[in-house]
Amino acid sequence: MFGFKIVSQYEHGIVFRFGRALPGIREPGLTWVNPFSDRLRKVNMQITVAAVPSQEAITRDNVTLRVDAVVYYRVVDALKAIINVQNYTYAMSQVAQTSLRSVIGQSDMDQLLSERDKINAKLKDVIDEPTEQPWGIRVERVEVKDVSLPESMKRSMSRQAEAERERRARIIAADGEYQASKRLAQAAAVMSADPAALQLRLLQTVVEVAAEKNSTLVMPVPVELLRFFDRAARSPSQAQPLSQAQPPAAEAVGNHSLPTAPAVPALTSPAGASALTALLNAASEAPATPA
């Protein structure tokens, strides 16, 4: 009635006289305006939070998504916000929706899911460009809240992730087998230099198997036979020829003296093998004596 008005701390006042905006801004506190010719319009300068409804759009890699976001903005120029735009709150909502669709169409699905910071910064620049200078509204922050994927895409991504984990598991297992084979080859080279090491390893394996107490171990081949074959393979050139072999000795059985079987030459030399073949042929051609 008397023209006294109160402007809050978070507000700025604009005075219109006969429909014309007066220069200057009324600061917070008690102010007076002409009650007959002036009208005071208050503008909230606080940060406003506006939720952007879910927007369904197609990404650059042809995937249909639904994305919703949140916009944080505030008025930096009260005069522009009142004069240049009719309803800046509704205008900001529409700009945010259209900008969100535009940014989704220019991005890939992987970027929307993994590079949220870059998408938020790009969306902020797109929304802030047409609002700060002409409208006096500054966008402080934009965040993408949720990205909704179709069910078919979720199943495809789960299968892809499972295949990737299986691939990594197979690579790790193959790498382990490769390293183990190299170690086994080195161990075999060390054991081949000393035959006793191979025998000790065999006995250690027997001890480990017997420690379970739930199985029976049968070894039909003695270890000495393995040692004999190893010695024969190591020194094939040291075998004695057949001509230098000692004559068979005679054994006395009762009143008769029977010749013993000739010593078997080493099988590793060619002479020994031919002599053994001749001896077997002679034995097969000899006539059988009657009882």
Coordinates of C-alpha atoms in Angstrom, one line a residue:
M1 CA 0.0 0.0 0.0
F2 CA 2.8 2.4 0.9
G3 CA 5.3 1.0 -1.7
F4 CA 7.7 -0.9 0.7
K5 CA 8.9 -4.2 -0.5
I6 CA 11.3 -6.8 0.9
V7 CA 13.8 -8.6 -1.3
S8 CA 15.2 -11.8 0.1
Q9 CA 18.9 -12.6 0.2
Y10 CA 18.7 -15.1 -2.6
E11 CA 16.7 -12.8 -4.9
H12 CA 17.1 -9.8 -7.1
G13 CA 14.4 -7.3 -7.8
I14 CA 13.6 -5.6 -11.2
V15 CA 11.3 -2.6 -11.2
F16 CA 8.9 -2.0 -14.1
R17 CA 7.5 1.5 -14.4
F18 CA 4.5 1.7 -16.7
G19 CA 5.7 -1.5 -18.3
R20 CA 9.2 -0.3 -18.9
A21 CA 12.1 -1.9 -17.0
L22 CA 14.2 0.6 -15.0
P23 CA 17.9 0.3 -15.1
G24 CA 19.6 -1.2 -12.1
I25 CA 18.8 -4.1 -9.8
R26 CA 17.2 -3.9 -6.4
E27 CA 19.5 -5.6 -3.9
P28 CA 18.3 -7.8 -1.0
G29 CA 16.7 -5.9 1.8
L30 CA 14.0 -3.3 2.3
T31 CA 13.2 -1.2 -0.8
W32 CA 10.6 1.3 -1.9
V33 CA 8.8 1.5 -5.2
N34 CA 6.0 3.8 -6.3
P35 CA 2.8 1.9 -5.6
F36 CA 0.9 3.8 -8.4
S37 CA 3.3 3.5 -11.3
D38 CA 6.0 0.8 -10.4
R39 CA 5.8 -3.0 -10.2
L40 CA 8.5 -5.1 -8.6
R41 CA 9.5 -8.5 -10.1
K42 CA 11.6 -10.8 -8.0
V43 CA 14.0 -13.3 -9.6
N44 CA 15.4 -16.3 -7.7
M45 CA 19.2 -16.5 -8.0
Q46 CA 19.6 -19.9 -6.4
I47 CA 20.8 -23.0 -8.3
T48 CA 17.8 -24.8 -9.7
V49 CA 17.7 -28.5 -10.2
A50 CA 15.7 -29.7 -13.2
A51 CA 15.1 -33.3 -14.1
V52 CA 15.2 -34.1 -17.8
P53 CA 12.6 -36.8 -18.6
S54 CA 13.8 -40.1 -20.2
Q55 CA 14.6 -39.6 -23.9
E56 CA 14.6 -42.5 -26.3
A57 CA 17.1 -42.0 -29.1
I58 CA 19.3 -44.0 -31.4
T59 CA 23.1 -43.9 -30.9
R60 CA 25.7 -43.5 -33.6
D61 CA 26.1 -47.3 -33.8
N62 CA 22.3 -47.9 -34.2
V63 CA 21.4 -48.9 -30.7
T64 CA 18.1 -47.7 -29.2
L65 CA 18.6 -46.3 -25.7
R66 CA 16.6 -44.4 -23.1
V67 CA 18.6 -41.9 -21.2
D68 CA 17.5 -39.4 -18.5
A69 CA 19.6 -36.6 -16.9
V70 CA 19.7 -33.9 -14.3
V71 CA 20.5 -30.2 -15.1
Y72 CA 21.8 -27.7 -12.5
Y73 CA 21.5 -24.1 -13.6
R74 CA 21.1 -20.6 -12.0
V75 CA 20.3 -17.1 -13.2
V76 CA 23.3 -14.8 -13.6
D77 CA 21.4 -11.9 -15.2
A78 CA 18.0 -11.3 -13.8
L79 CA 17.1 -8.7 -16.4
K80 CA 17.7 -11.0 -19.3
A81 CA 16.0 -13.9 -17.7
I82 CA 12.8 -11.8 -17.3
I83 CA 12.8 -9.9 -20.5
N84 CA 14.4 -12.1 -23.1
V85 CA 12.5 -15.3 -22.4
Q86 CA 8.9 -15.7 -21.2
N87 CA 9.4 -18.7 -18.9
Y88 CA 13.0 -19.5 -18.5
T89 CA 12.3 -22.7 -16.4
Y90 CA 10.2 -24.3 -19.1
A91 CA 12.6 -23.1 -21.8
M92 CA 15.6 -24.7 -19.9
S93 CA 13.7 -28.0 -19.7
Q94 CA 13.0 -28.0 -23.5
V95 CA 16.6 -27.1 -24.3
A96 CA 17.9 -29.9 -22.1
Q97 CA 15.7 -32.5 -23.7
T98 CA 16.6 -31.6 -27.3
S99 CA 20.3 -31.4 -26.4
L100 CA 20.2 -34.7 -24.7
R101 CA 18.8 -36.3 -27.9
S102 CA 21.4 -34.6 -30.0
V103 CA 24.3 -35.8 -27.8
I104 CA 23.0 -39.4 -27.7
G105 CA 22.8 -39.4 -31.5
Q106 CA 26.4 -38.3 -31.8
S107 CA 27.8 -40.9 -29.3
D108 CA 28.3 -44.6 -29.3
M109 CA 26.8 -47.0 -26.8
D110 CA 30.2 -47.8 -25.2
Q111 CA 30.8 -44.1 -24.7
L112 CA 27.5 -43.6 -22.9
L113 CA 28.3 -46.5 -20.6
S114 CA 32.0 -46.0 -19.9
E115 CA 32.8 -42.3 -20.6
R116 CA 30.1 -40.6 -18.5
D117 CA 32.4 -37.6 -17.7
K118 CA 33.0 -36.7 -21.3
I119 CA 29.3 -37.1 -22.1
N120 CA 28.4 -34.8 -19.2
A121 CA 30.9 -32.2 -20.2
K122 CA 29.7 -32.2 -23.8
L123 CA 26.1 -32.0 -22.8
K124 CA 26.8 -29.1 -20.5
D125 CA 28.5 -27.2 -23.4
V126 CA 25.6 -27.9 -25.7
I127 CA 23.0 -26.7 -23.2
D128 CA 24.9 -23.7 -22.0
E129 CA 25.7 -22.3 -25.4
P130 CA 22.1 -20.9 -26.3
T131 CA 21.2 -20.0 -22.7
E132 CA 23.9 -18.0 -21.0
Q133 CA 24.3 -15.0 -23.3
P134 CA 20.8 -14.4 -24.6
W135 CA 18.9 -15.6 -21.5
G136 CA 21.3 -14.8 -18.7
I137 CA 21.2 -18.5 -17.4
R138 CA 24.3 -20.4 -16.7
V139 CA 24.4 -24.2 -16.6
E140 CA 26.5 -25.3 -13.7
R141 CA 26.4 -29.0 -14.2
V142 CA 24.8 -31.8 -16.2
E143 CA 24.8 -35.5 -15.2
V144 CA 23.4 -38.5 -17.0
K145 CA 21.4 -40.5 -14.4
D146 CA 20.5 -43.8 -16.1
V147 CA 21.0 -45.5 -19.4
S148 CA 18.4 -48.1 -20.1
L149 CA 19.3 -50.9 -22.6
P150 CA 17.0 -53.3 -24.4
E151 CA 16.8 -56.8 -23.0
S152 CA 18.3 -58.3 -26.2
M153 CA 21.3 -56.0 -25.9
K154 CA 21.7 -56.9 -22.2
R155 CA 21.8 -60.6 -23.2
S156 CA 24.3 -60.0 -26.0
M157 CA 26.6 -58.0 -23.6
S158 CA 26.5 -60.7 -21.0
R159 CA 27.5 -63.3 -23.6
Q160 CA 30.3 -61.1 -24.8
A161 CA 31.6 -60.6 -21.2
E162 CA 31.4 -64.4 -20.6
A163 CA 33.3 -65.1 -23.8
E164 CA 35.9 -62.6 -22.9
R165 CA 36.4 -64.1 -19.4
E166 CA 36.7 -67.6 -20.9
R167 CA 39.3 -66.3 -23.4
R168 CA 41.4 -64.9 -20.6
A169 CA 41.1 -68.1 -18.6
R170 CA 42.3 -70.2 -21.6
I171 CA 45.2 -67.8 -22.2
I172 CA 46.3 -68.0 -18.6
A173 CA 46.1 -71.8 -18.6
A174 CA 48.1 -72.1 -21.8
D175 CA 50.7 -69.7 -20.4
G176 CA 51.0 -71.9 -17.3
E177 CA 51.4 -75.1 -19.4
Y178 CA 54.1 -73.4 -21.5
Q179 CA 56.1 -72.3 -18.4
A180 CA 55.6 -75.8 -16.8
S181 CA 56.8 -77.5 -20.0
K182 CA 60.0 -75.4 -20.0
R183 CA 60.7 -76.2 -16.4
L184 CA 60.1 -79.9 -17.0
A185 CA 62.5 -79.9 -20.0
Q186 CA 65.2 -78.3 -17.8
A187 CA 64.6 -80.8 -15.1
A188 CA 64.9 -83.7 -17.6
A189 CA 68.1 -82.3 -18.9
V190 CA 69.5 -82.2 -15.4
M191 CA 68.3 -85.8 -14.6
S192 CA 69.7 -87.2 -17.8
A193 CA 73.2 -86.1 -16.8
D194 CA 73.1 -88.4 -13.7
P195 CA 71.2 -91.7 -13.8
A196 CA 70.9 -91.8 -10.0
A197 CA 68.8 -88.7 -10.1
L198 CA 66.2 -90.5 -12.3
Q199 CA 66.2 -93.4 -9.9
L200 CA 65.7 -91.1 -6.9
R201 CA 62.9 -89.4 -8.6
L202 CA 61.2 -92.7 -9.3
L203 CA 61.5 -93.7 -5.6
Q204 CA 60.1 -90.3 -4.6
T205 CA 57.1 -90.8 -6.8
V206 CA 56.6 -94.2 -5.3
V207 CA 56.7 -92.6 -1.8
E208 CA 54.2 -90.0 -2.8
V209 CA 51.8 -92.5 -4.2
A210 CA 52.1 -94.8 -1.2
A211 CA 51.3 -91.9 1.1
E212 CA 47.7 -91.9 0.1
K213 CA 47.2 -95.5 1.5
N214 CA 44.3 -96.1 -0.9
S215 CA 46.1 -97.9 -3.8
T216 CA 48.5 -100.8 -4.4
L217 CA 51.6 -100.1 -6.5
V218 CA 53.1 -103.1 -8.5
M219 CA 56.5 -102.6 -10.2
P220 CA 57.2 -105.6 -12.4
V221 CA 60.3 -104.2 -13.9
P222 CA 63.3 -103.9 -11.5
V223 CA 65.2 -100.7 -11.3
E224 CA 68.5 -102.6 -12.1
L225 CA 67.1 -103.6 -15.5
L226 CA 66.6 -99.9 -16.3
R227 CA 70.1 -99.2 -15.2
F228 CA 71.4 -102.0 -17.4
F229 CA 69.6 -100.6 -20.5
D230 CA 70.9 -97.1 -19.6
R231 CA 74.5 -98.4 -19.3
A232 CA 74.2 -100.3 -22.6
A233 CA 72.9 -97.2 -24.4
R234 CA 75.7 -95.1 -23.0
S235 CA 78.6 -97.3 -24.0
P236 CA 77.7 -99.2 -27.2
S237 CA 81.3 -99.0 -28.4
Q238 CA 82.7 -100.8 -25.4
A239 CA 81.0 -104.1 -26.1
Q240 CA 83.4 -107.0 -26.7
P241 CA 83.4 -108.7 -30.2
L242 CA 82.3 -112.3 -30.5
S243 CA 85.8 -113.5 -31.4
Q244 CA 87.2 -112.3 -28.1
A245 CA 84.5 -113.9 -26.0
Q246 CA 85.6 -116.5 -23.5
P247 CA 84.8 -120.2 -24.2
P248 CA 81.9 -121.5 -22.2
A249 CA 82.8 -123.3 -19.0
A250 CA 81.6 -126.8 -18.2
E251 CA 79.5 -127.7 -15.2
A252 CA 79.5 -131.1 -13.5
V253 CA 76.2 -132.7 -13.0
G254 CA 76.5 -136.0 -11.4
N255 CA 79.1 -138.1 -13.3
H256 CA 78.7 -136.1 -16.5
S257 CA 80.0 -132.8 -17.5
L258 CA 77.6 -130.6 -19.4
P259 CA 78.6 -127.5 -21.3
T260 CA 76.9 -124.4 -20.0
A261 CA 75.1 -122.0 -22.4
P262 CA 77.5 -119.6 -24.0
A263 CA 77.5 -116.1 -22.7
V264 CA 75.1 -113.8 -24.5
P265 CA 77.1 -111.0 -26.2
A266 CA 76.1 -107.5 -25.9
L267 CA 73.1 -106.7 -28.1
T268 CA 74.0 -103.2 -28.8
S269 CA 76.9 -104.1 -31.2
P270 CA 76.4 -105.5 -34.7
A271 CA 78.7 -108.4 -34.1
G272 CA 76.8 -109.5 -31.0
A273 CA 73.5 -109.3 -32.8
S274 CA 74.7 -111.5 -35.7
A275 CA 76.3 -114.1 -33.3
L276 CA 73.0 -114.4 -31.4
T277 CA 71.1 -114.9 -34.6
A278 CA 73.5 -117.7 -35.7
L279 CA 73.2 -119.4 -32.3
L280 CA 69.4 -119.4 -32.5
N281 CA 69.4 -120.9 -36.0
A282 CA 71.8 -123.7 -35.0
A283 CA 69.6 -124.6 -32.0
S284 CA 66.5 -124.8 -34.2
E285 CA 68.1 -127.0 -36.8
A286 CA 69.6 -129.5 -34.3
P287 CA 67.7 -133.0 -34.2
A288 CA 65.8 -133.7 -31.1
T289 CA 67.4 -136.7 -29.1
P290 CA 65.0 -139.4 -28.0
A291 CA 64.4 -139.8 -24.3

